[in-house]
Amino acid sequence: QKEVEQDPGPLSVPEGAIVSLNCTYSNSAFQYFMWYRQYSRKGPELLMYTYSSGNKEDGRFTAQVDKSSKYISLFIRDSQPSDSATYLCAMSFYGQNFVFGPGTRLSVLP
Amino acid sequence: GAVVSQHPSRVICKSGTSVKIECRSLDFQATTMFWYRQFPKQSLMLMATSNEGSKATYEQGVEKDKFLINHASLTLSTLTVTSAHPEDSSFYICSARVRTSAWNEQFFGPGTRLTVL
C-alpha cells in the first residue's frame, strides 16, 4: 500500500461545477496536510494547508481533513478553466519531509 | 510568498556529459533545500535533502555520486547530474524550507526540464 493515494484522473468538469479532489493516507502520524496546484511544466504552488483535522476555507477553495478516516479533500467551487491543472496533496509531520500523492489532473471545460 | 528560482529552466545535453542546475531562494534564507524528480504524469519524488554547510542526505535508491548536491550558502543549492544518460531525463524541482514557518513550509522553484540525448 502506498503511503498516500490519489486518483490520477483525468477529471473533466464543466465550468462552474463543484470539484471534489481526494487523498487517502496510511500514516496516522501525519499532522500537516497540504494541497498544491501544478500547471504543466511548472513547479507546484501551495493552495492551502491544514493542521490536524477540520475544515479550512479560502475563497473558492475548501480543504477538509478527517484524520479518523485518513482522508483529505479539496473542494473547488465555481470552477474556472484557469483551474485546469494537476492537484497534488502532500502530508508531513513536524520537521519531517513532505510525502506527495501522485496528483489528479483536472480539466475545467469552458 | 517567498520566491525560489531555478536555472536553467530547460537543458538538453548529450549522454555522458554533466549538467548543473541551480536553485536560489530570492528573498529569504533557506537552511534546507530539497531536490525532487518528477517523471511525466507522476508525482514528485524526493531525491535528497540539502542542508547549508553540510552533506546532503539522499533518499534510498538515489546515487549520491551521480547526483551531486552542494549547498554552499543560505540562498543557493546546486544539483549536478554527472555522466547523464537518457534515463535521467526528467523534470527536476527544488524547494526551500522556510525556517521561521511553524510548519516548515516549503516553496518550490519552477523546475528544470532535463533531456539527455
Coordinates of N, CA and C in Angstrom, one line a residue:
Chain A
Q1 N 0.9 -1.2 0.0 CA 0.0 0.0 0.0 C 0.9 1.2 0.0
K2 N 0.6 2.2 -0.9 CA 1.4 3.4 -1.0 C 1.0 4.3 0.2
E3 N 1.9 5.1 0.6 CA 1.7 5.9 1.8 C 0.6 7.0 1.6
V4 N 0.5 7.5 0.4 CA -0.5 8.5 0.0 C -1.1 8.1 -1.3
E5 N -2.4 8.0 -1.4 CA -3.0 7.6 -2.6 C -4.0 8.7 -3.1
Q6 N -4.0 8.8 -4.4 CA -4.9 9.8 -5.0 C -5.3 9.4 -6.4
D7 N -6.5 9.6 -6.7 CA -7.0 9.2 -8.1 C -6.3 10.1 -9.1
P8 N -5.6 9.5 -10.1 CA -4.8 10.3 -11.0 C -5.7 11.1 -12.0
G9 N -6.9 10.7 -12.2 CA -7.8 11.3 -13.2 C -7.5 10.7 -14.6
P10 N -7.7 11.5 -15.6 CA -8.1 12.9 -15.6 C -9.5 13.1 -15.2
L11 N -9.8 14.2 -14.6 CA -11.1 14.6 -14.2 C -11.5 15.8 -15.0
S12 N -12.6 15.7 -15.8 CA -13.1 16.8 -16.6 C -14.5 17.2 -16.1
V13 N -14.6 18.5 -15.9 CA -15.9 19.1 -15.4 C -16.2 20.3 -16.2
P14 N -17.5 20.7 -16.3 CA -17.8 21.9 -17.0 C -17.6 23.1 -16.1
E15 N -17.3 24.2 -16.7 CA -17.1 25.5 -16.0 C -18.3 25.8 -15.0
G16 N -17.9 26.2 -13.8 CA -18.9 26.4 -12.8 C -19.3 25.3 -11.9
A17 N -18.8 24.1 -12.2 CA -19.1 22.9 -11.4 C -18.3 23.0 -10.1
I18 N -18.8 22.2 -9.2 CA -18.0 22.0 -7.9 C -17.1 20.8 -8.1
V19 N -15.9 20.9 -7.8 CA -14.9 19.9 -8.0 C -14.5 19.3 -6.6
S20 N -14.4 18.0 -6.5 CA -14.0 17.4 -5.3 C -12.8 16.5 -5.6
L21 N -11.7 16.8 -4.9 CA -10.4 16.1 -5.1 C -10.1 15.4 -3.7
N22 N -9.6 14.2 -3.8 CA -9.4 13.5 -2.5 C -8.1 12.7 -2.5
C23 N -7.6 12.5 -1.2 CA -6.4 11.7 -1.0 C -6.7 10.8 0.3
T24 N -6.2 9.6 0.2 CA -6.2 8.8 1.4 C -4.7 8.5 1.8
Y25 N -4.5 8.3 3.1 CA -3.1 8.0 3.5 C -3.1 6.9 4.6
S26 N -1.9 6.4 4.8 CA -1.8 5.3 5.7 C -1.1 5.6 7.1
N27 N -0.3 6.7 7.1 CA 0.5 7.0 8.2 C -0.3 8.0 9.2
S28 N -0.7 7.5 10.3 CA -1.5 8.2 11.2 C -0.7 9.3 11.9
A29 N 0.6 9.4 11.7 CA 1.4 10.4 12.3 C 1.3 11.7 11.6
F30 N 0.8 11.7 10.4 CA 0.8 13.0 9.6 C -0.1 14.0 10.4
Q31 N 0.5 15.2 10.4 CA -0.2 16.3 11.1 C -0.6 17.5 10.2
Y32 N 0.3 17.7 9.2 CA 0.1 18.8 8.2 C -0.3 18.2 6.9
F33 N -1.3 18.9 6.3 CA -1.9 18.4 5.1 C -2.0 19.6 4.1
M34 N -1.4 19.4 3.0 CA -1.3 20.5 2.0 C -1.9 20.1 0.7
W35 N -2.4 21.1 0.0 CA -2.8 20.9 -1.4 C -2.0 21.9 -2.3
Y36 N -1.4 21.3 -3.3 CA -0.6 22.1 -4.2 C -1.3 22.0 -5.6
R37 N -1.1 23.1 -6.4 CA -1.6 23.2 -7.8 C -0.3 23.2 -8.6
Q38 N -0.3 22.4 -9.7 CA 0.8 22.4 -10.6 C 0.4 22.5 -12.0
Y39 N 0.7 23.6 -12.6 CA 0.4 23.8 -14.0 C 1.5 23.0 -14.8
S40 N 1.2 22.7 -16.1 CA 2.1 21.9 -16.9 C 3.4 22.6 -17.0
R41 N 4.5 21.8 -16.7 CA 5.9 22.2 -16.8 C 6.2 23.3 -15.9
K42 N 5.5 23.4 -14.7 CA 5.8 24.4 -13.7 C 6.0 23.7 -12.4
G43 N 6.5 24.5 -11.4 CA 6.7 23.9 -10.1 C 5.3 24.0 -9.4
P44 N 5.2 23.2 -8.3 CA 3.9 23.3 -7.5 C 3.8 24.6 -6.8
E45 N 2.6 25.1 -6.6 CA 2.3 26.2 -5.8 C 1.3 25.8 -4.7
L46 N 1.6 26.3 -3.5 CA 0.7 25.9 -2.4 C -0.6 26.6 -2.5
L47 N -1.7 25.8 -2.4 CA -3.1 26.4 -2.3 C -3.5 26.5 -0.9
M48 N -3.4 25.5 -0.2 CA -3.9 25.5 1.2 C -3.2 24.5 2.1
Y49 N -3.1 24.8 3.3 CA -2.6 23.8 4.2 C -3.5 23.7 5.5
T50 N -3.6 22.6 6.1 CA -4.4 22.4 7.3 C -3.6 21.6 8.3
Y51 N -3.7 22.0 9.5 CA -3.1 21.3 10.6 C -4.1 20.5 11.3
S52 N -3.9 19.2 11.4 CA -4.7 18.2 12.1 C -6.1 18.2 11.4
S53 N -7.1 17.9 12.1 CA -8.4 17.7 11.5 C -9.2 19.0 11.3
G54 N -10.2 19.0 10.5 CA -11.1 20.1 10.4 C -11.1 20.7 9.0
N55 N -11.8 21.8 8.8 CA -12.0 22.5 7.6 C -11.3 23.8 7.5
K56 N -10.9 24.2 6.3 CA -10.3 25.5 6.1 C -10.8 26.0 4.8
E57 N -11.2 27.2 4.7 CA -11.8 27.8 3.5 C -11.0 29.0 3.1
D58 N -10.8 29.2 1.8 CA -10.0 30.3 1.2 C -10.6 30.6 -0.1
G59 N -11.5 31.6 -0.2 CA -12.1 31.9 -1.4 C -13.0 30.8 -1.9
R60 N -12.7 30.3 -3.2 CA -13.4 29.2 -3.8 C -12.9 27.8 -3.3
F61 N -11.9 27.8 -2.5 CA -11.3 26.5 -2.1 C -11.6 26.2 -0.7
T62 N -12.0 24.9 -0.4 CA -12.2 24.4 0.9 C -11.4 23.1 1.1
A63 N -10.6 23.1 2.1 CA -9.9 21.9 2.4 C -10.5 21.2 3.7
Q64 N -10.6 19.9 3.6 CA -11.1 19.1 4.7 C -10.2 18.0 5.1
V65 N -10.0 17.8 6.4 CA -9.2 16.7 6.8 C -10.0 15.9 7.8
D66 N -10.0 14.6 7.6 CA -10.7 13.6 8.5 C -9.6 12.6 8.9
K67 N -9.0 12.9 10.1 CA -7.9 12.0 10.5 C -8.4 10.7 10.9
S68 N -9.6 10.6 11.4 CA -10.1 9.3 11.8 C -10.2 8.3 10.6
S69 N -10.5 8.9 9.5 CA -10.7 8.1 8.3 C -9.4 8.1 7.4
K70 N -8.5 9.0 7.8 CA -7.2 9.2 7.0 C -7.6 9.6 5.6
Y71 N -8.3 10.6 5.5 CA -8.9 11.1 4.2 C -8.9 12.6 4.2
I72 N -8.4 13.2 3.1 CA -8.5 14.6 3.0 C -9.1 15.0 1.6
S73 N -9.7 16.1 1.6 CA -10.4 16.6 0.4 C -10.1 18.0 0.1
L74 N -10.2 18.4 -1.1 CA -10.2 19.8 -1.6 C -11.4 20.0 -2.5
F75 N -12.2 21.0 -2.1 CA -13.3 21.3 -2.9 C -13.0 22.7 -3.6
I76 N -13.4 22.7 -4.9 CA -13.3 24.0 -5.7 C -14.7 24.3 -6.1
R77 N -15.1 25.5 -5.7 CA -16.5 26.0 -6.1 C -16.3 26.8 -7.3
D78 N -17.4 26.9 -8.1 CA -17.4 27.7 -9.3 C -16.2 27.6 -10.1
S79 N -15.9 26.4 -10.5 CA -14.6 26.1 -11.1 C -14.5 26.9 -12.5
Q80 N -13.2 27.3 -12.7 CA -12.9 28.1 -13.9 C -11.9 27.3 -14.8
P81 N -11.9 27.6 -16.1 CA -10.9 27.0 -17.0 C -9.5 27.2 -16.4
S82 N -9.2 28.3 -15.8 CA -7.9 28.6 -15.2 C -7.5 27.6 -14.1
D83 N -8.5 26.9 -13.6 CA -8.2 25.9 -12.5 C -7.7 24.6 -13.1
S84 N -7.7 24.5 -14.4 CA -7.2 23.3 -15.1 C -5.7 23.1 -14.8
A85 N -5.4 22.1 -14.1 CA -4.0 21.8 -13.6 C -4.0 20.5 -12.9
T86 N -2.8 20.1 -12.5 CA -2.7 18.9 -11.6 C -2.7 19.3 -10.2
Y87 N -3.5 18.6 -9.4 CA -3.6 19.0 -8.0 C -2.9 17.8 -7.1
L88 N -1.9 18.3 -6.4 CA -1.2 17.3 -5.6 C -1.5 17.5 -4.1
C89 N -1.8 16.4 -3.4 CA -1.9 16.5 -2.0 C -0.5 16.1 -1.4
A90 N -0.2 16.7 -0.2 CA 1.1 16.4 0.4 C 0.8 16.4 1.9
M91 N 1.7 15.6 2.6 CA 1.5 15.5 4.0 C 2.8 15.4 4.7
S92 N 2.8 15.8 6.0 CA 4.0 15.6 6.8 C 3.7 15.7 8.3
F93 N 4.7 15.4 9.1 CA 4.6 15.7 10.5 C 5.8 16.6 10.8
Y94 N 5.7 17.3 11.9 CA 6.6 18.5 12.1 C 8.1 18.1 11.9
G95 N 8.7 18.9 11.1 CA 10.1 18.7 10.9 C 10.5 17.6 9.9
Q96 N 9.5 16.9 9.4 CA 9.8 15.8 8.5 C 9.5 16.2 7.1
N97 N 10.0 15.4 6.2 CA 9.8 15.7 4.8 C 8.4 15.5 4.3
F98 N 8.0 16.2 3.3 CA 6.7 16.0 2.7 C 6.6 14.7 1.9
V99 N 5.4 14.1 2.0 CA 5.1 12.9 1.1 C 4.0 13.4 0.2
F100 N 4.2 13.2 -1.1 CA 3.2 13.7 -2.1 C 2.4 12.6 -2.6
G101 N 1.1 12.9 -2.9 CA 0.3 12.0 -3.7 C 0.7 12.1 -5.2
P102 N 0.2 11.2 -6.0 CA 0.6 11.2 -7.4 C -0.1 12.3 -8.2
G103 N -1.1 13.0 -7.6 CA -1.7 14.1 -8.3 C -2.9 13.7 -9.1
T104 N -3.9 14.6 -9.2 CA -5.1 14.4 -10.0 C -5.1 15.5 -11.1
R105 N -5.2 15.1 -12.4 CA -5.3 16.1 -13.4 C -6.7 16.5 -13.6
L106 N -6.9 17.8 -13.5 CA -8.2 18.4 -13.7 C -8.3 19.3 -14.9
S107 N -9.4 19.1 -15.6 CA -9.7 19.9 -16.8 C -11.1 20.5 -16.6
V108 N -11.1 21.9 -16.6 CA -12.4 22.6 -16.5 C -12.7 23.1 -17.9
L109 N -13.8 22.6 -18.4 CA -14.1 22.9 -19.8 C -15.0 24.2 -19.9
P110 N -14.7 25.1 -20.8 CA -15.5 26.3 -20.9 C -16.8 26.0 -21.5
Chain B
G1 N 4.2 35.3 -1.1 CA 5.1 34.2 -0.6 C 6.5 34.3 -1.1
A2 N 7.3 33.5 -0.5 CA 8.7 33.5 -0.9 C 9.0 33.0 -2.3
V3 N 10.0 33.5 -2.9 CA 10.3 33.1 -4.3 C 11.5 32.3 -4.4
V4 N 11.4 31.2 -5.1 CA 12.5 30.3 -5.4 C 12.7 30.2 -6.9
S5 N 13.9 30.4 -7.4 CA 14.2 30.4 -8.8 C 15.1 29.2 -9.1
Q6 N 15.0 28.7 -10.3 CA 15.9 27.6 -10.8 C 16.4 28.1 -12.2
H7 N 17.7 27.6 -12.4 CA 18.3 27.9 -13.6 C 19.2 26.7 -14.0
P8 N 19.1 26.3 -15.3 CA 18.3 26.8 -16.3 C 16.8 26.2 -16.2
S9 N 15.9 26.7 -17.0 CA 14.6 26.1 -17.0 C 14.5 24.9 -17.9
R10 N 15.4 24.8 -18.8 CA 15.4 23.7 -19.7 C 16.8 23.5 -20.2
V11 N 17.2 22.2 -20.3 CA 18.5 21.9 -20.8 C 18.5 20.6 -21.5
I12 N 19.2 20.6 -22.7 CA 19.4 19.4 -23.5 C 20.9 19.1 -23.5
C13 N 21.2 17.9 -23.3 CA 22.6 17.6 -23.3 C 22.9 16.2 -23.9
K14 N 24.1 15.9 -24.2 CA 24.5 14.6 -24.8 C 24.7 13.6 -23.7
S15 N 24.5 12.4 -24.0 CA 24.8 11.3 -23.0 C 26.2 11.3 -22.6
G16 N 26.5 11.2 -21.3 CA 27.9 11.2 -20.8 C 28.3 12.5 -20.3
T17 N 27.6 13.6 -20.6 CA 28.0 14.9 -20.1 C 27.4 15.2 -18.7
S18 N 27.9 16.2 -18.1 CA 27.4 16.6 -16.7 C 26.6 17.9 -16.9
V19 N 25.6 18.0 -16.1 CA 24.7 19.2 -16.1 C 24.5 19.7 -14.7
K20 N 24.6 21.0 -14.5 CA 24.4 21.6 -13.2 C 23.1 22.5 -13.2
I21 N 22.3 22.3 -12.2 CA 21.1 23.0 -12.0 C 21.2 23.8 -10.7
E22 N 20.9 25.1 -10.8 CA 20.9 26.0 -9.6 C 19.5 26.2 -9.1
C23 N 19.5 26.3 -7.8 CA 18.3 26.6 -7.0 C 18.6 27.8 -6.1
R24 N 17.8 28.9 -6.2 CA 18.1 30.0 -5.4 C 16.8 30.5 -4.6
S25 N 17.0 30.8 -3.4 CA 15.9 31.5 -2.6 C 16.2 33.0 -2.8
L26 N 15.2 33.7 -3.4 CA 15.5 35.1 -3.8 C 15.3 36.1 -2.6
D27 N 14.4 35.9 -1.7 CA 14.1 36.9 -0.7 C 14.0 36.3 0.7
F28 N 14.7 35.2 0.9 CA 14.7 34.6 2.2 C 15.9 33.7 2.3
Q29 N 16.2 33.3 3.5 CA 17.3 32.4 3.7 C 16.7 31.0 4.0
A30 N 17.3 30.1 3.3 CA 16.8 28.7 3.4 C 17.9 27.8 3.9
T31 N 17.8 27.4 5.1 CA 18.8 26.5 5.7 C 18.7 25.1 5.1
T32 N 17.5 24.8 4.6 CA 17.3 23.4 4.0 C 16.6 23.6 2.6
M33 N 17.2 22.9 1.7 CA 16.6 22.8 0.3 C 16.4 21.4 0.0
F34 N 15.4 21.1 -0.9 CA 15.1 19.8 -1.3 C 15.2 19.7 -2.8
W35 N 15.6 18.5 -3.3 CA 15.6 18.3 -4.7 C 14.6 17.1 -5.0
Y36 N 13.7 17.4 -5.9 CA 12.7 16.4 -6.3 C 12.9 16.0 -7.8
R37 N 12.4 14.9 -8.2 CA 12.4 14.5 -9.6 C 11.0 14.1 -9.9
Q38 N 10.5 14.5 -11.1 CA 9.2 14.2 -11.5 C 9.1 13.7 -12.9
F39 N 8.7 12.4 -13.0 CA 8.5 11.9 -14.4 C 7.1 12.2 -14.9
P40 N 6.9 12.2 -16.2 CA 5.6 12.6 -16.8 C 4.5 11.8 -16.1
K41 N 3.5 12.6 -15.7 CA 2.2 12.1 -15.1 C 2.5 11.4 -13.8
Q42 N 3.6 11.7 -13.1 CA 3.9 11.1 -11.8 C 4.1 12.2 -10.8
S43 N 4.1 11.8 -9.6 CA 4.2 12.8 -8.5 C 5.7 13.1 -8.3
L44 N 5.9 14.0 -7.4 CA 7.3 14.4 -7.0 C 7.9 13.4 -6.1
M45 N 9.1 13.0 -6.5 CA 9.8 12.0 -5.7 C 11.0 12.7 -5.1
L46 N 11.1 12.7 -3.8 CA 12.2 13.4 -3.1 C 13.5 12.6 -3.4
M47 N 14.5 13.4 -3.9 CA 15.8 12.8 -4.2 C 16.8 12.9 -3.0
A48 N 16.8 14.2 -2.5 CA 17.8 14.5 -1.4 C 17.4 15.7 -0.7
T49 N 17.9 15.8 0.5 CA 17.7 17.0 1.3 C 19.1 17.6 1.5
S50 N 19.1 18.9 1.3 CA 20.4 19.7 1.3 C 20.4 20.7 2.4
N51 N 21.3 20.6 3.3 CA 21.4 21.5 4.4 C 22.6 22.4 4.2
E52 N 22.5 23.6 4.4 CA 23.6 24.6 4.2 C 24.8 24.2 5.1
G53 N 25.9 24.1 4.4 CA 27.2 23.8 5.2 C 27.4 22.4 5.5
S54 N 26.5 21.5 5.1 CA 26.8 20.1 5.4 C 26.4 19.2 4.2
K55 N 26.7 17.9 4.4 CA 26.5 17.0 3.3 C 25.0 16.7 3.1
A56 N 24.6 16.5 1.9 CA 23.2 16.2 1.6 C 22.8 14.8 2.1
T57 N 21.6 14.7 2.4 CA 21.0 13.4 2.7 C 20.2 12.9 1.6
Y58 N 20.6 11.7 1.1 CA 20.0 11.1 -0.1 C 18.9 10.1 0.3
E59 N 17.9 10.1 -0.5 CA 16.8 9.1 -0.3 C 17.3 7.7 -0.9
Q60 N 16.7 6.7 -0.4 CA 17.1 5.3 -0.8 C 16.9 5.2 -2.3
G61 N 17.9 4.6 -2.9 CA 17.9 4.4 -4.3 C 18.5 5.5 -5.2
V62 N 18.8 6.6 -4.6 CA 19.4 7.8 -5.3 C 20.9 7.7 -5.2
E63 N 21.6 7.7 -6.3 CA 23.1 7.6 -6.2 C 23.7 8.9 -5.9
K64 N 24.3 9.0 -4.8 CA 24.9 10.3 -4.4 C 26.1 10.7 -5.3
D65 N 26.8 9.7 -5.9 CA 27.9 10.0 -6.7 C 27.4 10.5 -8.1
K66 N 26.2 10.2 -8.4 CA 25.7 10.6 -9.7 C 25.0 12.0 -9.6
F67 N 24.3 12.2 -8.5 CA 23.6 13.4 -8.3 C 24.3 14.2 -7.2
L68 N 25.2 15.1 -7.6 CA 26.0 15.8 -6.6 C 25.3 17.0 -6.2
I69 N 25.1 17.2 -4.9 CA 24.4 18.4 -4.3 C 25.4 19.2 -3.5
N70 N 25.3 20.5 -3.7 CA 26.1 21.4 -3.0 C 25.3 22.5 -2.5
H71 N 25.3 22.8 -1.2 CA 24.5 23.9 -0.6 C 25.5 24.8 0.1
A72 N 26.1 25.7 -0.7 CA 27.2 26.5 -0.2 C 26.8 27.7 0.6
S73 N 25.6 28.2 0.3 CA 25.1 29.4 1.0 C 23.7 29.2 1.4
L74 N 23.2 30.2 2.2 CA 21.8 30.1 2.6 C 20.8 30.4 1.5
T75 N 21.3 30.8 0.4 CA 20.4 31.1 -0.7 C 20.6 30.3 -2.0
L76 N 21.6 29.4 -2.0 CA 21.9 28.7 -3.2 C 22.2 27.2 -2.9
S77 N 21.6 26.3 -3.7 CA 21.9 24.9 -3.7 C 22.0 24.5 -5.2
T78 N 23.0 23.6 -5.5 CA 23.1 23.2 -6.9 C 23.0 21.6 -6.9
L79 N 22.5 21.2 -8.0 CA 22.4 19.7 -8.3 C 23.1 19.5 -9.6
T80 N 24.1 18.6 -9.5 CA 24.9 18.3 -10.7 C 24.6 16.8 -11.1
V81 N 24.1 16.7 -12.3 CA 23.8 15.3 -12.8 C 25.1 14.9 -13.5
T82 N 25.8 14.0 -13.0 CA 27.1 13.6 -13.7 C 26.9 12.4 -14.6
S83 N 27.6 12.5 -15.7 CA 27.6 11.4 -16.7 C 26.1 11.1 -17.0
A84 N 25.4 12.1 -17.5 CA 23.9 11.9 -17.7 C 23.6 10.9 -18.7
H85 N 22.6 10.1 -18.5 CA 22.1 9.2 -19.5 C 20.6 9.4 -19.8
P86 N 20.1 8.9 -20.9 CA 18.7 9.2 -21.3 C 17.7 8.9 -20.2
E87 N 18.0 7.9 -19.4 CA 17.0 7.6 -18.3 C 17.0 8.7 -17.2
D88 N 18.0 9.6 -17.2 CA 18.0 10.7 -16.3 C 17.1 11.9 -16.7
S89 N 16.6 11.8 -18.0 CA 15.7 12.8 -18.5 C 14.5 12.9 -17.6
S90 N 14.2 14.0 -17.1 CA 13.1 14.2 -16.1 C 12.9 15.7 -15.9
F91 N 12.0 16.0 -15.0 CA 11.7 17.3 -14.5 C 12.3 17.4 -13.1
Y92 N 13.2 18.3 -12.9 CA 13.9 18.4 -11.6 C 13.4 19.7 -10.9
I93 N 12.9 19.5 -9.7 CA 12.3 20.7 -9.0 C 13.0 20.8 -7.6
C94 N 13.3 22.0 -7.3 CA 13.9 22.2 -5.9 C 12.8 22.9 -5.1
S95 N 13.0 22.8 -3.8 CA 12.2 23.6 -2.9 C 13.0 24.1 -1.7
A96 N 12.6 25.2 -1.1 CA 13.4 25.7 0.0 C 12.4 25.8 1.2
R97 N 13.0 25.4 2.3 CA 12.2 25.4 3.6 C 12.3 26.7 4.3
V98 N 11.2 27.2 4.7 CA 11.2 28.5 5.4 C 11.3 28.2 6.9
R99 N 12.4 28.6 7.4 CA 12.8 28.2 8.7 C 11.9 28.8 9.8
T100 N 11.4 29.9 9.5 CA 10.5 30.6 10.6 C 9.1 30.1 10.5
S101 N 8.8 29.3 9.6 CA 7.4 28.8 9.5 C 7.1 27.8 10.6
A102 N 6.0 27.8 11.2 CA 5.6 26.9 12.2 C 5.5 25.5 11.7
W103 N 5.3 25.3 10.4 CA 5.1 24.0 9.9 C 6.2 23.7 8.8
N104 N 7.3 24.5 8.8 CA 8.4 24.2 7.9 C 7.9 24.2 6.5
E105 N 7.2 25.3 6.1 CA 6.6 25.4 4.8 C 7.8 25.4 3.7
Q106 N 7.5 24.7 2.6 CA 8.4 24.7 1.5 C 7.9 25.5 0.3
F107 N 8.7 26.2 -0.3 CA 8.4 26.9 -1.5 C 9.2 26.3 -2.7
F108 N 8.5 26.1 -3.8 CA 9.0 25.3 -4.9 C 9.5 26.3 -6.0
G109 N 10.6 25.8 -6.6 CA 11.0 26.5 -7.8 C 10.2 26.1 -9.0
P110 N 10.4 26.7 -10.2 CA 9.7 26.5 -11.4 C 10.0 25.2 -12.1
G111 N 11.1 24.6 -11.6 CA 11.6 23.3 -12.3 C 12.5 23.5 -13.4
T112 N 13.3 22.4 -13.7 CA 14.2 22.4 -14.8 C 13.9 21.1 -15.6
R113 N 13.7 21.2 -16.8 CA 13.4 20.0 -17.6 C 14.8 19.6 -18.3
L114 N 15.2 18.4 -17.9 CA 16.4 17.9 -18.5 C 16.1 16.8 -19.5
T115 N 16.7 17.0 -20.7 CA 16.6 16.0 -21.7 C 18.0 15.5 -22.1
V116 N 18.2 14.2 -22.0 CA 19.5 13.7 -22.3 C 19.4 12.9 -23.6
L117 N 20.2 13.3 -24.6 CA 20.1 12.6 -25.9 C 21.0 11.4 -26.0

